[in-house]
Coordinates of C-alpha atoms in Angstrom, one line a residue:
M1179 CA 0.0 0.1 0.0
T1180 CA 2.9 2.4 0.9
E1181 CA 4.4 1.8 -2.5
E1182 CA 1.3 2.5 -4.4
R1183 CA 0.8 5.7 -2.6
S1184 CA 4.3 6.6 -3.4
T1185 CA 3.6 5.8 -7.0
R1186 CA 0.7 7.7 -7.4
G1187 CA 2.3 11.0 -5.7
G1188 CA 5.2 10.6 -8.2
G1189 CA 2.7 10.7 -11.1
R1190 CA 1.3 13.9 -9.4
R1191 CA 4.7 15.6 -9.2
G1192 CA 5.2 14.4 -12.8
R1193 CA 2.1 16.2 -14.1
K1194 CA 2.9 19.3 -12.2
H1195 CA 6.4 19.2 -13.5
V1196 CA 4.9 19.1 -17.4
L1197 CA 2.4 21.8 -16.3
V1198 CA 5.2 24.1 -15.1
R1199 CA 7.4 23.3 -18.3
E1200 CA 4.5 23.9 -20.8
Y1201 CA 3.8 27.1 -19.0
V1202 CA 7.1 28.4 -19.2
R1203 CA 7.3 27.2 -22.8
S1204 CA 4.3 29.5 -23.6
V1205 CA 5.8 32.3 -21.9
I1206 CA 8.9 32.4 -23.7
V1207 CA 8.0 31.1 -27.1
S1208 CA 7.6 34.8 -28.6
A1209 CA 10.2 36.5 -26.2
E1210 CA 13.3 38.2 -27.4
P1211 CA 16.9 36.3 -26.8
G1212 CA 18.3 37.4 -23.7
T1213 CA 14.8 37.8 -21.9
P1214 CA 14.9 36.4 -18.3
A1215 CA 12.9 33.5 -17.6
P1216 CA 10.2 33.4 -15.0
S1217 CA 11.8 33.1 -11.5
E1218 CA 11.8 29.5 -10.0
R1219 CA 10.6 31.1 -6.7
D1220 CA 7.5 33.0 -8.6
L1221 CA 6.8 29.7 -10.5
A1222 CA 6.8 27.6 -7.0
E1223 CA 4.3 29.8 -5.5
Q1224 CA 2.2 30.1 -8.7
F1225 CA 1.9 26.4 -9.0
G1226 CA 2.1 25.5 -5.4
V1227 CA 4.9 23.0 -6.1
A1228 CA 8.5 22.4 -4.7
R1229 CA 11.2 24.3 -6.2
M1230 CA 12.9 21.0 -7.3
T1231 CA 9.9 20.3 -9.4
V1232 CA 10.4 23.8 -10.9
R1233 CA 13.8 23.2 -11.5
H1234 CA 13.4 20.0 -13.5
A1235 CA 10.9 21.7 -15.7
I1236 CA 13.5 24.5 -16.4
D1237 CA 16.3 22.0 -17.0
A1238 CA 14.0 20.2 -19.5
L1239 CA 13.7 23.4 -21.5
V1240 CA 17.6 24.2 -21.0
A1241 CA 18.1 20.8 -22.4
Q1242 CA 15.9 21.5 -25.4
G1243 CA 17.8 24.7 -26.2
L1244 CA 15.2 27.1 -25.4
L1245 CA 16.7 28.5 -22.3
E1246 CA 20.2 29.0 -21.1
R1247 CA 21.8 29.3 -17.6
V1248 CA 24.3 32.0 -17.3
A1249 CA 26.6 31.6 -14.1
G1250 CA 25.9 34.4 -11.6
R1251 CA 23.0 36.0 -13.6
G1252 CA 20.2 33.5 -14.0
T1253 CA 18.3 31.8 -16.7
F1254 CA 17.5 33.5 -20.1
V1255 CA 15.7 32.8 -23.3
T1256 CA 18.2 31.6 -26.0
K1257 CA 19.0 32.7 -29.7
P1258 CA 17.2 30.3 -32.0
L1259 CA 19.3 27.4 -33.2
I1260 CA 19.9 27.2 -36.8
D1261 CA 19.2 23.6 -38.0
M1262 CA 21.9 22.8 -40.3
Q1263 CA 20.8 19.9 -42.6
M1264 CA 23.6 17.4 -43.7
R1265 CA 23.1 17.5 -47.4
L1266 CA 25.4 18.8 -50.3
S1267 CA 24.6 22.7 -50.4
A1268 CA 26.4 25.9 -50.1
Y1269 CA 26.6 28.0 -46.9
T1270 CA 24.6 30.6 -49.1
E1271 CA 22.0 28.4 -50.0
E1272 CA 21.6 27.1 -46.4
M1273 CA 21.2 30.4 -44.9
E1274 CA 18.9 31.9 -47.7
R1275 CA 16.7 28.9 -47.3
R1276 CA 16.2 30.2 -43.8
G1277 CA 15.5 33.7 -44.5
K1278 CA 18.9 35.2 -43.5
K1279 CA 21.3 37.4 -45.3
P1280 CA 24.6 35.4 -46.0
E1281 CA 27.9 37.4 -45.9
S1282 CA 31.5 36.4 -46.3
K1283 CA 34.7 37.9 -45.0
T1284 CA 38.1 36.5 -46.7
L1285 CA 40.7 36.1 -44.1
L1286 CA 43.2 34.6 -46.3
A1287 CA 43.6 33.3 -50.1
R1288 CA 47.1 32.0 -50.9
R1289 CA 49.2 29.3 -52.6
E1290 CA 50.3 26.5 -50.3
S1291 CA 52.0 23.1 -50.4
A1292 CA 49.6 20.2 -49.6
G1293 CA 50.1 18.5 -46.1
P1294 CA 49.8 14.7 -45.8
G1295 CA 45.9 15.3 -44.5
V1296 CA 44.8 17.7 -47.2
A1297 CA 46.7 15.5 -49.9
R1298 CA 45.0 12.4 -49.2
A1299 CA 41.6 14.1 -49.0
L1300 CA 42.2 15.8 -52.3
E1301 CA 44.0 12.6 -53.8
I1302 CA 46.8 14.3 -55.1
E1303 CA 50.8 14.3 -54.0
E1304 CA 51.9 15.3 -50.8
G1305 CA 53.6 18.8 -51.4
A1306 CA 51.5 19.5 -54.6
S1307 CA 50.2 23.1 -55.1
I1308 CA 47.1 23.9 -53.5
V1309 CA 44.6 26.8 -52.9
H1310 CA 43.8 27.8 -49.1
W1311 CA 40.9 30.0 -49.0
Q1312 CA 39.8 31.0 -45.4
R1313 CA 36.5 32.7 -45.0
L1314 CA 34.5 34.1 -41.9
R1315 CA 30.6 33.1 -42.8
L1316 CA 28.1 35.4 -41.4
A1317 CA 24.2 35.5 -41.2
D1318 CA 22.4 38.9 -40.6
G1319 CA 25.6 40.1 -39.6
V1320 CA 26.4 37.7 -36.9
P1321 CA 29.6 35.3 -37.3
M1322 CA 28.6 31.8 -37.9
A1323 CA 31.8 30.0 -39.2
I1324 CA 34.9 29.9 -40.2
Q1325 CA 35.7 27.9 -43.4
H1326 CA 39.0 26.6 -44.7
V1327 CA 38.6 25.6 -48.4
Y1328 CA 41.3 23.7 -50.1
L1329 CA 41.5 23.4 -54.0
S1330 CA 43.9 21.6 -56.4
L1331 CA 45.8 24.0 -58.3
D1332 CA 46.3 21.4 -61.1
L1333 CA 42.6 21.4 -61.3
F1334 CA 42.1 25.1 -61.0
P1335 CA 45.3 26.8 -62.2
T1336 CA 44.1 30.3 -62.4
F1337 CA 41.8 30.5 -59.2
L1338 CA 44.0 33.0 -57.4
D1339 CA 44.6 34.9 -60.7
E1340 CA 41.0 36.1 -60.7
A1341 CA 38.6 38.0 -58.4
L1342 CA 37.4 35.5 -55.6
P1343 CA 33.7 34.3 -56.3
S1344 CA 30.9 35.2 -54.0
S1345 CA 29.9 31.6 -54.2
L1346 CA 32.3 28.6 -54.8
Y1347 CA 29.7 26.2 -55.9
F1348 CA 28.3 28.7 -58.3
W1349 CA 31.8 29.2 -59.6
L1350 CA 32.2 25.4 -59.9
A1351 CA 29.0 25.0 -61.7
M1352 CA 30.1 27.7 -64.5
R1353 CA 32.9 25.2 -65.2
D1354 CA 30.6 22.0 -65.1
L1355 CA 32.2 20.9 -61.9
M1356 CA 29.3 21.4 -59.6
P1357 CA 29.6 18.9 -56.8
T1358 CA 27.1 15.9 -57.1
W1359 CA 27.8 14.1 -53.9
G1360 CA 30.2 14.4 -50.9
E1361 CA 31.5 13.0 -47.5
D1362 CA 30.9 15.0 -44.3
S1363 CA 32.6 14.2 -40.9
V1364 CA 31.5 16.0 -37.7
L1365 CA 33.5 16.4 -34.5
A1366 CA 33.0 18.4 -31.4
G1367 CA 35.6 20.5 -30.1
I1368 CA 36.6 23.7 -27.9
A1369 CA 37.2 26.9 -29.8
T1370 CA 40.9 28.0 -30.1
E1371 CA 41.9 31.6 -29.2
D1372 CA 41.7 32.5 -33.1
E1373 CA 38.4 30.9 -33.5
T1374 CA 37.1 32.5 -30.2
E1375 CA 38.0 35.9 -31.6
H1376 CA 36.6 35.6 -34.9
L1377 CA 33.4 34.0 -33.8
E1378 CA 32.8 36.3 -31.0
L1379 CA 32.8 33.5 -28.5
E1380 CA 33.8 33.4 -24.9
P1381 CA 36.8 31.4 -24.0
G1382 CA 36.4 27.5 -23.9
S1383 CA 33.2 27.9 -26.1
P1384 CA 32.2 24.5 -27.9
V1385 CA 32.4 24.4 -31.6
L1386 CA 31.5 21.8 -34.3
H1387 CA 34.2 20.7 -36.8
I1388 CA 32.7 19.6 -39.9
S1389 CA 35.1 18.2 -42.9
R1390 CA 33.9 17.8 -46.3
R1391 CA 35.0 16.1 -49.4
A1392 CA 32.8 17.1 -52.3
F1393 CA 32.9 15.2 -55.7
C1394 CA 31.8 15.8 -59.3
R1395 CA 31.5 12.7 -60.5
E1396 CA 34.3 10.5 -59.5
N1397 CA 36.8 13.7 -59.0
V1398 CA 37.4 15.6 -55.7
V1399 CA 36.8 19.1 -56.3
E1400 CA 36.8 20.5 -52.9
V1401 CA 38.0 19.8 -49.4
T1402 CA 36.4 22.2 -46.7
R1403 CA 37.2 22.2 -43.0
S1404 CA 34.8 24.3 -41.1
V1405 CA 34.3 25.4 -37.5
Y1406 CA 30.7 26.4 -36.3
R1407 CA 29.5 28.0 -33.5
A1408 CA 28.0 25.0 -31.5
D1409 CA 25.6 27.7 -29.6
R1410 CA 23.9 28.4 -33.3
Y1411 CA 23.6 25.3 -34.8
T1412 CA 21.9 22.0 -34.4
L1413 CA 22.7 19.3 -37.0
W1414 CA 19.9 17.5 -38.7
V1415 CA 20.6 14.2 -40.2
P1416 CA 17.8 11.9 -42.0
V1417 CA 18.3 8.3 -41.5
L1418 CA 16.6 5.4 -43.4
R1419 CA 16.6 1.8 -42.6
P1420 CA 18.3 -0.2 -45.2
E1421 CA 15.9 -2.2 -47.6
H1422 CA 17.0 -5.6 -46.5
L1423 CA 16.2 -5.0 -42.7
R1424 CA 12.7 -3.6 -43.4

C-alpha cells in the first residue's frame, strides 16, 4: 500500500512538472533572446510545487535549447538555433533557405603546399600546389563559421589570378564541376583563441568541426574544413533503414 501511494504521488509530481514546463514554454515562445525566464520562486508559488519540481521543468527547457543558464546571472531565453541539414549545399543556399542574409569575409587566400591530410583528401601528391581560402561566414551580420577551403591548383590553375567568387559552388557550376555528392564528418571541440576572436565567443566555448570532401562525378573538387558555433547550430541528419532490414 505504501508503494502504491508513493507511485501515485510521483505521478502527480510528474504532471506538475509538465504543467510548469509547458507554461514556461508558452511564456518564452515569443520572447526576445536574452529575456529572463520566470523565476523559480515565483513559479513554485504560482503552481504550489517544490522548487525542485520547477527546476526539473526548467532543466527540460534548457536541454531543448530554449533556455540557457548563465552563471551568476540567471536563466534566459536563448537565440534560436539554426538547423543545419547534412546535405550537399552551399552555405549561401542554407542561409537563404532560412531567410537570413549570408555574408563572407576573406581572411586569407594563398598558394600552399599540400600537407599529408589535405593531400589524401584531395587525392593528390603530398607537397603539390593547392589553394587555401579561409573565410568568415556570417548570417544577418553575426559570425557563424570559419571555413577553410582547399582546391588543387592542377585542377584550378587560375583560381588565385581571378577575383574570388562570392559563391564557390556557383563558380564550380560555371565550369561544369558542380559537386554532385560528398562525404561529411563531424567532431565536437573547443574553440581556439583565434576561433574565439573571429566567432565572437567566450573562451572555452564549444564548436562543431565539419570536414567535407565534395565530388563531381568521381573527381574530388573541394575539401572544406569548417568550424561552426555550437551555440547557433543543431545538426539535422535524416536516416533510413536499409531495404533488406525492413
